[in-house]
Coordinates of C-alpha atoms in Angstrom, one line a residue:
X640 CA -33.3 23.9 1.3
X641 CA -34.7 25.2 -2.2
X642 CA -36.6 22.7 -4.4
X643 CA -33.5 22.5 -7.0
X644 CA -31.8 20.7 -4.0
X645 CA -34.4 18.9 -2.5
X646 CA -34.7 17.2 -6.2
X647 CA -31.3 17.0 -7.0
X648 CA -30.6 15.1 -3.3
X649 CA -31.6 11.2 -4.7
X650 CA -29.7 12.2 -8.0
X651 CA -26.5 13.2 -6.0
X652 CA -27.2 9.9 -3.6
X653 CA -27.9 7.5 -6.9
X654 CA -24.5 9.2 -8.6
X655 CA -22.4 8.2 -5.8
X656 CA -23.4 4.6 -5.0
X657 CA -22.6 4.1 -9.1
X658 CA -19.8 5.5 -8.1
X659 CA -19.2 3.0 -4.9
X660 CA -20.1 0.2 -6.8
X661 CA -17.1 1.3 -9.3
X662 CA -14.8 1.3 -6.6
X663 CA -12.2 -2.0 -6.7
X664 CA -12.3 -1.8 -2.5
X665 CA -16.0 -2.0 -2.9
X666 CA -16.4 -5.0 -5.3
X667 CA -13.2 -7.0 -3.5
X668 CA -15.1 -6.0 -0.2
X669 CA -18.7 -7.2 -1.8
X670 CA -16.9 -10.8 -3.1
X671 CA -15.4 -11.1 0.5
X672 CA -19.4 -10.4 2.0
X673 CA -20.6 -12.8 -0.7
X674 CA -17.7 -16.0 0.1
X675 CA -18.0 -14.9 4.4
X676 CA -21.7 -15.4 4.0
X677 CA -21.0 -18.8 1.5
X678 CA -18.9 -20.4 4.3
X679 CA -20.9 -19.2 7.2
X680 CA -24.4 -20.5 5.3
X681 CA -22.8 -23.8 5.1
X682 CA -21.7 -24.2 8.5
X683 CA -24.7 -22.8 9.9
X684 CA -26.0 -26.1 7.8
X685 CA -23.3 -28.3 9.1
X686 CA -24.3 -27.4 12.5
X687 CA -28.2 -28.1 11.8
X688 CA -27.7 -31.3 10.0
X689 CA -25.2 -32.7 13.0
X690 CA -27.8 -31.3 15.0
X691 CA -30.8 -33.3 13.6
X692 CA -28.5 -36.3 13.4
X693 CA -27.9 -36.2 16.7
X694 CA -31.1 -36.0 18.1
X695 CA -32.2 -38.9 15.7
X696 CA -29.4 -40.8 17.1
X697 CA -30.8 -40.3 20.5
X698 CA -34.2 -41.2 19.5
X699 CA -32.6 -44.5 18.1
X700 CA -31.0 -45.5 21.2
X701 CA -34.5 -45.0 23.1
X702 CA -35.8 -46.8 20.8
X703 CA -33.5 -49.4 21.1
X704 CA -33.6 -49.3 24.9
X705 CA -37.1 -50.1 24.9
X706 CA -37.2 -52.8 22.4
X707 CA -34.4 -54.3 24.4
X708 CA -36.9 -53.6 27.5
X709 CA -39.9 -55.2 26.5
X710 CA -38.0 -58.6 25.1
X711 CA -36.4 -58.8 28.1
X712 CA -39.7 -59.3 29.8
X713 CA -40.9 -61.8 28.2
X714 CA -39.3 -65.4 28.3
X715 CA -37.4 -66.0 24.6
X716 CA -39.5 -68.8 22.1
X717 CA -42.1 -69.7 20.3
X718 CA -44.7 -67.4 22.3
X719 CA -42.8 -64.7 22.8
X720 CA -45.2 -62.5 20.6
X721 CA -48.6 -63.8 23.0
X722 CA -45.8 -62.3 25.7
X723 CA -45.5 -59.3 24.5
X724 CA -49.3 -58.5 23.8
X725 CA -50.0 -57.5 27.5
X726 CA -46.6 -55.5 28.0
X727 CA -47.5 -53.7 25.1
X728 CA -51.4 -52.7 26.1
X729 CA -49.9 -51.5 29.1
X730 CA -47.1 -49.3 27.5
X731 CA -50.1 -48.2 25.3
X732 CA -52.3 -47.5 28.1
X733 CA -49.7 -45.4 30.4
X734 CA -48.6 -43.5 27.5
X735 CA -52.0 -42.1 26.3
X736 CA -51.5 -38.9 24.3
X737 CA -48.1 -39.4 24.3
X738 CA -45.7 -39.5 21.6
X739 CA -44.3 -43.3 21.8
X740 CA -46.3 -45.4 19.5
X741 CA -46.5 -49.3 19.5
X742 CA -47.1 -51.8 17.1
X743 CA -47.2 -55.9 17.2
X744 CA -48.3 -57.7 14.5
X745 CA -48.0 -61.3 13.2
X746 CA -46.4 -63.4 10.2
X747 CA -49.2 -61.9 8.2
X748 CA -49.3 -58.3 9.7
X749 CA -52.2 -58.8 11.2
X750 CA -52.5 -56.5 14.4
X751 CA -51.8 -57.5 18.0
X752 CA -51.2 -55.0 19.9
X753 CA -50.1 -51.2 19.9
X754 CA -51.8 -47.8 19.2
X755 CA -50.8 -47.9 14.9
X756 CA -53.5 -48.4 13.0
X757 CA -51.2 -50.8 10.6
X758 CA -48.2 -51.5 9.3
X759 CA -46.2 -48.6 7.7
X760 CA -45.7 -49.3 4.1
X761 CA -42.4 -50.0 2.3
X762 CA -41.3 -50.5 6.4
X763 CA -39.2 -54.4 6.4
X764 CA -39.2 -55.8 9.8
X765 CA -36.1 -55.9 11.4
X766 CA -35.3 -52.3 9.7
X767 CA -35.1 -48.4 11.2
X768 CA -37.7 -46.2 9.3
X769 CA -38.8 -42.7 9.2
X770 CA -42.2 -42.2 7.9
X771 CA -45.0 -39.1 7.8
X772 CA -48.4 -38.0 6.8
X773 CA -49.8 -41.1 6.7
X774 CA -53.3 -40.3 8.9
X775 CA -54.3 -43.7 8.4
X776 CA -50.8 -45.5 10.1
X777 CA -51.0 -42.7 13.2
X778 CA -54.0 -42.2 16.0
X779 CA -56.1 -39.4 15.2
X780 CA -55.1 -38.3 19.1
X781 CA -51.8 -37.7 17.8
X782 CA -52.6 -36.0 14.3
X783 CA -54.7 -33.3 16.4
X784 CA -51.3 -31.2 17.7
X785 CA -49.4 -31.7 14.0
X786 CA -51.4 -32.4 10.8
X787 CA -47.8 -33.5 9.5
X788 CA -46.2 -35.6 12.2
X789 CA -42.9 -37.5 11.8
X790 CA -42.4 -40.9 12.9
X791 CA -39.1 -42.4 13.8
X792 CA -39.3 -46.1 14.4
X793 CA -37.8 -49.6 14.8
X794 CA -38.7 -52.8 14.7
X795 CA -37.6 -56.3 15.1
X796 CA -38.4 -59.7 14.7
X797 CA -39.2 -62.3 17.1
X798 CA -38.1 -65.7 17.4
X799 CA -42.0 -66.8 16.8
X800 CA -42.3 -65.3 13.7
X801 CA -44.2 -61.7 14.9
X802 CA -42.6 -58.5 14.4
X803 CA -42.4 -55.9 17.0
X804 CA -42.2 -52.1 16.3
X805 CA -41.5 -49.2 18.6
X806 CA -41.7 -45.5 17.2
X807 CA -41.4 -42.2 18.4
X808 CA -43.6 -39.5 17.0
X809 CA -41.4 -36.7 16.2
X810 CA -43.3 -33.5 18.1
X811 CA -41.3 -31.7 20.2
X812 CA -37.8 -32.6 18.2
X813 CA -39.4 -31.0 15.0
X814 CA -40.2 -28.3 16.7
X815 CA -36.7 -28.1 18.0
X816 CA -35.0 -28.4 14.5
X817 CA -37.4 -25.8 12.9
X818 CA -36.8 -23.4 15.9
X819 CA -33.0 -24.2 15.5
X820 CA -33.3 -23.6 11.7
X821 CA -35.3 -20.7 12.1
X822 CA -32.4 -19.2 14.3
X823 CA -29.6 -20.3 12.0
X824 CA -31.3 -18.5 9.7
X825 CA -31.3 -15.0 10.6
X826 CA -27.8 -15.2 11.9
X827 CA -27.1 -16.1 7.9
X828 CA -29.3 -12.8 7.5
X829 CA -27.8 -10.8 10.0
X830 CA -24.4 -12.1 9.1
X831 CA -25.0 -11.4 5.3
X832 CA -26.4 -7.9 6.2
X833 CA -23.8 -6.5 8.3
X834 CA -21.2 -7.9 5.9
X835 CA -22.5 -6.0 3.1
X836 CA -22.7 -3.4 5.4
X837 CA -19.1 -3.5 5.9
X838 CA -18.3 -3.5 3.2
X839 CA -20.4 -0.4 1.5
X840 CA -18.7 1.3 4.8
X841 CA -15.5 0.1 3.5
X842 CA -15.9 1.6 0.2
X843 CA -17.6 4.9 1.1
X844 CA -13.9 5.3 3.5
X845 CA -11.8 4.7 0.7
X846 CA -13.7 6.6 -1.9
X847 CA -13.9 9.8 0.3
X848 CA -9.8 9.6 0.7
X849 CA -9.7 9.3 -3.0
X850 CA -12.1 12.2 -3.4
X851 CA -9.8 14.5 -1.2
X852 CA -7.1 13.5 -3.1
X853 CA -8.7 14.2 -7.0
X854 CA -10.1 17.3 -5.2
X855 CA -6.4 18.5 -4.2
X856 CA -4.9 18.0 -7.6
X857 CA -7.7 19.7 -9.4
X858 CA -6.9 22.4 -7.1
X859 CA -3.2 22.0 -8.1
X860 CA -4.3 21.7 -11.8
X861 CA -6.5 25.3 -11.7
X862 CA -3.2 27.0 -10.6
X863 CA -3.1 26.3 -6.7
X864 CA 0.0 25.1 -6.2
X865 CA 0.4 25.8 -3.1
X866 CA -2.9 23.1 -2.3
X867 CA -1.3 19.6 -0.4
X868 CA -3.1 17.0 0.7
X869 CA -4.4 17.1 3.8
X870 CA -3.2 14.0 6.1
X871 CA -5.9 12.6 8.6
X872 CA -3.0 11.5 10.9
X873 CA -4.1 7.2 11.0
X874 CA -0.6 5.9 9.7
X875 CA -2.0 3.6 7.1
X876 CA -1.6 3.4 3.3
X877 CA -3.2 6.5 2.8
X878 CA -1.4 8.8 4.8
X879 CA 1.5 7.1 3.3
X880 CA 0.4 8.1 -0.4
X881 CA -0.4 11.5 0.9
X882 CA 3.0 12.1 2.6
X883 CA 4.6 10.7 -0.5
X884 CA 3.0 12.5 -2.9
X885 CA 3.2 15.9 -1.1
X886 CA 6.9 15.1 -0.6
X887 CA 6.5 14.7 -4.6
X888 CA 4.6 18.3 -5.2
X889 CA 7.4 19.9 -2.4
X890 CA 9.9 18.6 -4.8
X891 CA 7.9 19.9 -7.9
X892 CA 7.4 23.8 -6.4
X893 CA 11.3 23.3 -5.1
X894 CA 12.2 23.1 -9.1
X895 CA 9.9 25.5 -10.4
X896 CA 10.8 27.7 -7.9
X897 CA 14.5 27.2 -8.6
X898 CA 14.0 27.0 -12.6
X899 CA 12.3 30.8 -11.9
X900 CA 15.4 31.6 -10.4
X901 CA 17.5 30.6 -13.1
X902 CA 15.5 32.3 -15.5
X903 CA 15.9 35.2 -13.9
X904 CA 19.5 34.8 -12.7
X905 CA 19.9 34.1 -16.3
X906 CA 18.4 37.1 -17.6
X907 CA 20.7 39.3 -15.2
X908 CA 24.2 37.4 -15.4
X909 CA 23.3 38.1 -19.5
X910 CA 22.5 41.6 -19.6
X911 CA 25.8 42.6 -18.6
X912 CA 28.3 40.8 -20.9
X913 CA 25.3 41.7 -23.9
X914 CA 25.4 45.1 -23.1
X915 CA 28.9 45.4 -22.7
X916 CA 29.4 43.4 -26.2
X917 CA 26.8 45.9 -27.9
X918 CA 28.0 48.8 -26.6
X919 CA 31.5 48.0 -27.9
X920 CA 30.7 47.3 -31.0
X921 CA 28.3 50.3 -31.3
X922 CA 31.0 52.2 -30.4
X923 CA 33.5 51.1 -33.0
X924 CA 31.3 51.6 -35.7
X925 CA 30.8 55.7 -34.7
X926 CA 33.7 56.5 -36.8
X927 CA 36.8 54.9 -38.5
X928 CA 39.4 53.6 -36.2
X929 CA 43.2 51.5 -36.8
X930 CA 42.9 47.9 -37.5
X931 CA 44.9 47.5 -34.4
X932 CA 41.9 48.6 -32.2
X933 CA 38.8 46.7 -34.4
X934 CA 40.8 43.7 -33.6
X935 CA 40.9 44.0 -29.9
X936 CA 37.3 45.1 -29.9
X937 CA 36.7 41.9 -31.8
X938 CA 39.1 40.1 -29.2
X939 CA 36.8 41.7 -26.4
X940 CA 34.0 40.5 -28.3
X941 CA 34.9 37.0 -28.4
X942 CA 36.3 36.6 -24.7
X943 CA 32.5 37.6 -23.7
X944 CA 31.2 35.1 -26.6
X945 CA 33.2 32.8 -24.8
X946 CA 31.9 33.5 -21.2
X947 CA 28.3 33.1 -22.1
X948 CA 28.9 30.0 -23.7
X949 CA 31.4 28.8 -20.4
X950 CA 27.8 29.8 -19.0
X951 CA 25.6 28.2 -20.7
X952 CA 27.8 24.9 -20.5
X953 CA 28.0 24.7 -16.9
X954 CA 24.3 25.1 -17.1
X955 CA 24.3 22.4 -19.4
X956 CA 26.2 20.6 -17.2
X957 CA 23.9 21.1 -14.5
X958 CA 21.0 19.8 -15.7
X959 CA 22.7 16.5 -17.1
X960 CA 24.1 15.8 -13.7
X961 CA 20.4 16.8 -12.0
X962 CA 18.7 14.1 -14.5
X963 CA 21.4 11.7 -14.6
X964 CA 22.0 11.2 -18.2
X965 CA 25.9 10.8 -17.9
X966 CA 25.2 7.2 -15.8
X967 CA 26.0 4.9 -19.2
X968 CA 29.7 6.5 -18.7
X969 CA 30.1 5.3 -15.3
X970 CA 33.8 2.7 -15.2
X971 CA 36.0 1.9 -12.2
X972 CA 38.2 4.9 -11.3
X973 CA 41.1 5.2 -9.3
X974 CA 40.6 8.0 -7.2
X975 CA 43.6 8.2 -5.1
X976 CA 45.6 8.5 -8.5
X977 CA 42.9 10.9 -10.1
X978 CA 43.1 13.4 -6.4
X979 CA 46.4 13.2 -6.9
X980 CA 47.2 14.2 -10.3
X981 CA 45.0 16.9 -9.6
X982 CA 46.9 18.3 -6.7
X983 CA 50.0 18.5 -8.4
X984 CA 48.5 20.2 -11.2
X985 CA 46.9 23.3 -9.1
X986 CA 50.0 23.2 -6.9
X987 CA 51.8 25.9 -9.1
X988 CA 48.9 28.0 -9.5
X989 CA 48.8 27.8 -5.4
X990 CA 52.4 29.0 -5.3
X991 CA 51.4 32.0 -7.3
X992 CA 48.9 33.0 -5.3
X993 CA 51.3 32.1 -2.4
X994 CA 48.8 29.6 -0.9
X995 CA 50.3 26.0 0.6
X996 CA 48.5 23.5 -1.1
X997 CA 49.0 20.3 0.4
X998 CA 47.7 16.4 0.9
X999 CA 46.9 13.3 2.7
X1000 CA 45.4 11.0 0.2
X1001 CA 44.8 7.1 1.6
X1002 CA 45.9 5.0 -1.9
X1003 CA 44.1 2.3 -3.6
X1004 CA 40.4 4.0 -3.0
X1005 CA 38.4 3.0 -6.6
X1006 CA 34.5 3.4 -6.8
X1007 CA 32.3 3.4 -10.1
X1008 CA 31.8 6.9 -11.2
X1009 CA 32.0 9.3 -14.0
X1010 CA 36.1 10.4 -14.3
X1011 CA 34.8 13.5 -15.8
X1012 CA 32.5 14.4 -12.8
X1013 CA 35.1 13.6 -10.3
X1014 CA 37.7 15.9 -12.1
X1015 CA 34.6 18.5 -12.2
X1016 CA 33.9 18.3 -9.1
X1017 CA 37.3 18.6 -7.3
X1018 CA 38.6 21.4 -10.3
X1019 CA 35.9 23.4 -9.0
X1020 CA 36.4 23.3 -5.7
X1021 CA 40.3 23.9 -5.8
X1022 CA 39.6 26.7 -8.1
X1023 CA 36.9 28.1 -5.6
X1024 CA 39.0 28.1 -2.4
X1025 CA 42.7 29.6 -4.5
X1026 CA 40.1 32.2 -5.8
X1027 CA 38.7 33.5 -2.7
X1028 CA 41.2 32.7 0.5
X1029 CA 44.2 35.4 0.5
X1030 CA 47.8 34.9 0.2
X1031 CA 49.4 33.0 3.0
X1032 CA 46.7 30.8 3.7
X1033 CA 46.4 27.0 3.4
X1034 CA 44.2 24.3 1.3
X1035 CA 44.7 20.9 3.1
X1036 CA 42.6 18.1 0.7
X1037 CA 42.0 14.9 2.8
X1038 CA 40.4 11.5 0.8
X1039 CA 39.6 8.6 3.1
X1040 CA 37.9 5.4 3.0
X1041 CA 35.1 3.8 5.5
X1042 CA 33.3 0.6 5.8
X1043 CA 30.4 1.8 3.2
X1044 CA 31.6 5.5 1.9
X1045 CA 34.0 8.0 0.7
X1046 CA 35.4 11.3 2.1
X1047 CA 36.7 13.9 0.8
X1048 CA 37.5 16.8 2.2
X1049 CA 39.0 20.1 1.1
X1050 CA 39.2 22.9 4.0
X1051 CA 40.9 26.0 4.1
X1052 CA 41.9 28.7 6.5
X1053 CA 40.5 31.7 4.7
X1054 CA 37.7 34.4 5.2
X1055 CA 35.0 31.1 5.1
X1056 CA 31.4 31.8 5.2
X1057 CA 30.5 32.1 9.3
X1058 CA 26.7 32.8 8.5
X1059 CA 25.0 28.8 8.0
X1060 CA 22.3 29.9 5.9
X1061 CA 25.3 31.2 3.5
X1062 CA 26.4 28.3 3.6
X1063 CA 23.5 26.7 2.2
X1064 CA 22.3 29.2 -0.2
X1065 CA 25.9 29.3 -2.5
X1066 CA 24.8 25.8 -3.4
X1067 CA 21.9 27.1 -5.5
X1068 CA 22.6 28.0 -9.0
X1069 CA 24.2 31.8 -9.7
X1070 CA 24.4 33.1 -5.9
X1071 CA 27.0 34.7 -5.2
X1072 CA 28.1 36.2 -1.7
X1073 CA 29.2 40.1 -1.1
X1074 CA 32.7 39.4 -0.5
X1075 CA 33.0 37.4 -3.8
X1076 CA 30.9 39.8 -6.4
X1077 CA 34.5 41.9 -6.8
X1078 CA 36.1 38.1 -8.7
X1079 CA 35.5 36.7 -11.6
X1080 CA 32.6 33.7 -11.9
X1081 CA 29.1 33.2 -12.3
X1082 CA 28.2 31.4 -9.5
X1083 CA 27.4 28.6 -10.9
X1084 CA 30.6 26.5 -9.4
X1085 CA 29.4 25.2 -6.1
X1086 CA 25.7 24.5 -8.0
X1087 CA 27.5 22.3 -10.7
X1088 CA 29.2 20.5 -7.5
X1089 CA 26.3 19.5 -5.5
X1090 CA 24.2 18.4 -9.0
X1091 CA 27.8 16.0 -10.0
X1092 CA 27.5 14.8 -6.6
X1093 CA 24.3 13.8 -6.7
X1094 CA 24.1 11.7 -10.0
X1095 CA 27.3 10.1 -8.2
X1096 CA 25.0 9.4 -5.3
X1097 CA 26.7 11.9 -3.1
X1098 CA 26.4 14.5 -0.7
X1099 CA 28.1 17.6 -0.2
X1100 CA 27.9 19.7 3.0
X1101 CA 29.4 23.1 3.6
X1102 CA 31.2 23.5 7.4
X1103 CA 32.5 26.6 9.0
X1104 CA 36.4 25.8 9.5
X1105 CA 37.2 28.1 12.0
X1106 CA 38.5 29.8 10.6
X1107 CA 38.1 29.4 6.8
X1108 CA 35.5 26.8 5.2
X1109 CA 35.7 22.9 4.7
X1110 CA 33.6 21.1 2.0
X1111 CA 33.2 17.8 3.1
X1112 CA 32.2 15.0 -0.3
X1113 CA 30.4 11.4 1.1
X1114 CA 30.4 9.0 -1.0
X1115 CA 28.9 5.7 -1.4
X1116 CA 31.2 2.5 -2.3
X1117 CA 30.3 1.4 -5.7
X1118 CA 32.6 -0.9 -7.4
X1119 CA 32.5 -2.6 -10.7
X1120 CA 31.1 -6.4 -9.4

């Protein structure tokens, strides 16, 4: 590793934790650290303060034992604290270093008995108390293991007038709460720690899916359009985004790739009808010639003015019906009335061609759609199967109604298109098959078909007929509500 990247390393490092901290997963995943460590630090408190209750409670009820004890052993009245002087020497005496203390003391607090050195101050008689550090209340013997001993205590009064207290120095159960406390509070740590932890994990995850994601459309934005985002296979949001938004570049390169087409489709279909226009009038201007023939060159002229703009039109048309800017026309239209209208209209141009045009139409069928699309739609195909089906053959047009959609079909018995991926390929704009390059059109019927169907929210599927073809139209019910 040169020196350039040995310095640069911390640089790189520092850059991307600015960049973590930016991250919204990181800061939501920080607050969550921050409250999970909040409620944890105060139960972790609840649980030491119940704790420490709880023992004090304990040492209450020993203390209250006793007390109950040592007044039992003595006869209730007026010398019930002389009683209690020898009881208490002995308690005294047996418990040595321990950690009970004893205290009796008279109306005037003068000492009796017991191992305190006097009465604790601001303690009533009769009351609970909890009092430290005073080295001049507790035994030196006791001071010697914990220069800051805690002392829980009780005390009554007797019927004679003397008051009798009973304490318990605090030793071990301090060191029990500051062990417990000490515990509780590295687990707080710990707990804090790996949340933060979690949470930088958290964002680092999300911020490398969003790097391979920026990476990939930079990619796409230097020219690389054929880039797509790598999927990582988990099934979460992520992979989701990625599918969606490769479906989404799929859909882009499927339009550039088709508007290239066009372009180039276009530039062909117009060289011909140019060049045939230029070459006629180049021609009649080479010498004088009867007004008779300038005006069927001009008549020429305009028939192939008129096909280029037929063709640029239907493009036109195409691209409204791809973006769906005729929607604001859609009303309720009969379609059983519309079909059939349209049927008897072609049926003497069938009977030219000797072709039985005929029909099984299911009345009453209405949906919301564009009238002019519809007409569209079906002229075109009518037109397409009379065109290229030879005489003696038959058009049967079928419209039907389901539960949720709309069928119409219109199959014929002619040559057809056996090969499937014909079938799918005359649906683009300006292909046009061997067999039908010797008839008039531009290809663009079939493509104007499938882009009115879908701004009607329709498919259109091409099926061999065997023989001949059938162009099956689904639509979904809409109605007017």
């Amino acid at each position: 590793m040169s020196l350039v990247e040995v310095i640069g390393l911390p640089l790189r490092s520092w850059q991307r934790l600015k960049r973590l901290w930016r991250t919204s997963v990181f800061r939501l995943a920080l607050l969550f650290a921050l409250a999970f460590s909040l409620v944890v630090g105060v139960s972790l408190a609840g649980v030491y303060w119940l704790s420490t209750q709880y023992i004090v409670g304990q040492i209450d009820v020993n203390l209250r034992d006793e007390l109950t004890q040592l007044r039992g052993d003595v006869s209730d009245g007026s010398g019930e604290g002389e009683g209690l002087v020898g009881q208490i020497q002995e308690q005294v005496a047996q418990t040595d270093k321990s950690s009970r203390l004893y205290l009796l003391v008279d109306a005037n607090q003068h000492i009796l008995a017991g191992n305190l050195l006097r009465w604790p101050d601001d303690l009533s008689c009769g009351q609970p108390a909890q009092f430290s550090d005073q080295s001049d209340i507790v035994p030196k013997k006791l001071q010697a293991e914990d220069s800051d001993i805690r002392v829980r205590a009780l005390s009554t009064r007797l019927a004679d007038g003397h008051c009798l207290l009973v304490g318990q120095a605090m030793v071990e159960e301090e060191g029990f709460t500051d062990h417990t406390g000490y515990l509780l509070s590295w687990a707080l740590g710990i707990i804090t720690l790996f949340s933060l932890a979690g949470g930088g994990w958290m964002g680092l995850a999300v911020l490398r899916r969003i790097d391979t994601i920026t990476h990939t459309a930079t990619q796409i934005m230097a020219g690389e359009f054929s880039r797509r985002i790598p999927d990582e296979g988990k099934g979460d949001e992520f992979s989701d985004l990625s599918a969606r938004l490769n479906q989404m570049l799929d859909r882009i390169d499927e339009l550039m790739a088709g508007m290239r087409s066009v372009t180039d489709n276009i530039a062909h279909d117009l060289r011909s009808p140019l060049t045939r226009l230029r070459n006629r009038l180049e021609i009649s201007l080479t010498h004088e010639r009867p007004a008779e023939e300038y005006r069927n060159v001009m008549q020429q002229t305009l028939d192939d003015a008129d096909q280029l703009l037929a063709l640029f039109n239907t493009l036109i048309a195409i691209a409204q019906a791809e973006a769906g800017m005729r929607r604001e026309v859609f009303t309720t239209v009969d379609f059983s009335t519309l079909l059939i209208d349209l049927v008897d209209f072609y049926q003497l141009a069938a009977e030219d061609r000797g072709v039985h045009l005929s029909a099984q139409i299911q009345p009453g069928i209405t949906r919301l759609a564009s009238q002019g699309l519809l007409t569209q739609i079906v002229v075109n195909l009518l037109e397409n199967a009379l065109n290229h089906i030879p005489a003696g053959s038959k058009v049967a047009v079928t419209l039907t109604q389901q539960e949720k959609s709309i069928t119409l079909t219109i199959a014929d018995n002619g040559p057809g298109i056996p090969n499937p991926a014909d079938r799918l390929r005359v649906l683009e704009r300006f292909v046009r098959l061997d067999a039908a390059r010797s008839s008039p059109g531009s290809g663009l019927g079939l493509a104007l078909v499938r882009a009115a169907m879908h701004e009607q929210g329709g498919t259109v599927e091409l099926h061999d007929n065997h023989p001949g073809l059938k162009v099956l139209l689904t639509f979904p019910r809409l109605k007017v509500s």
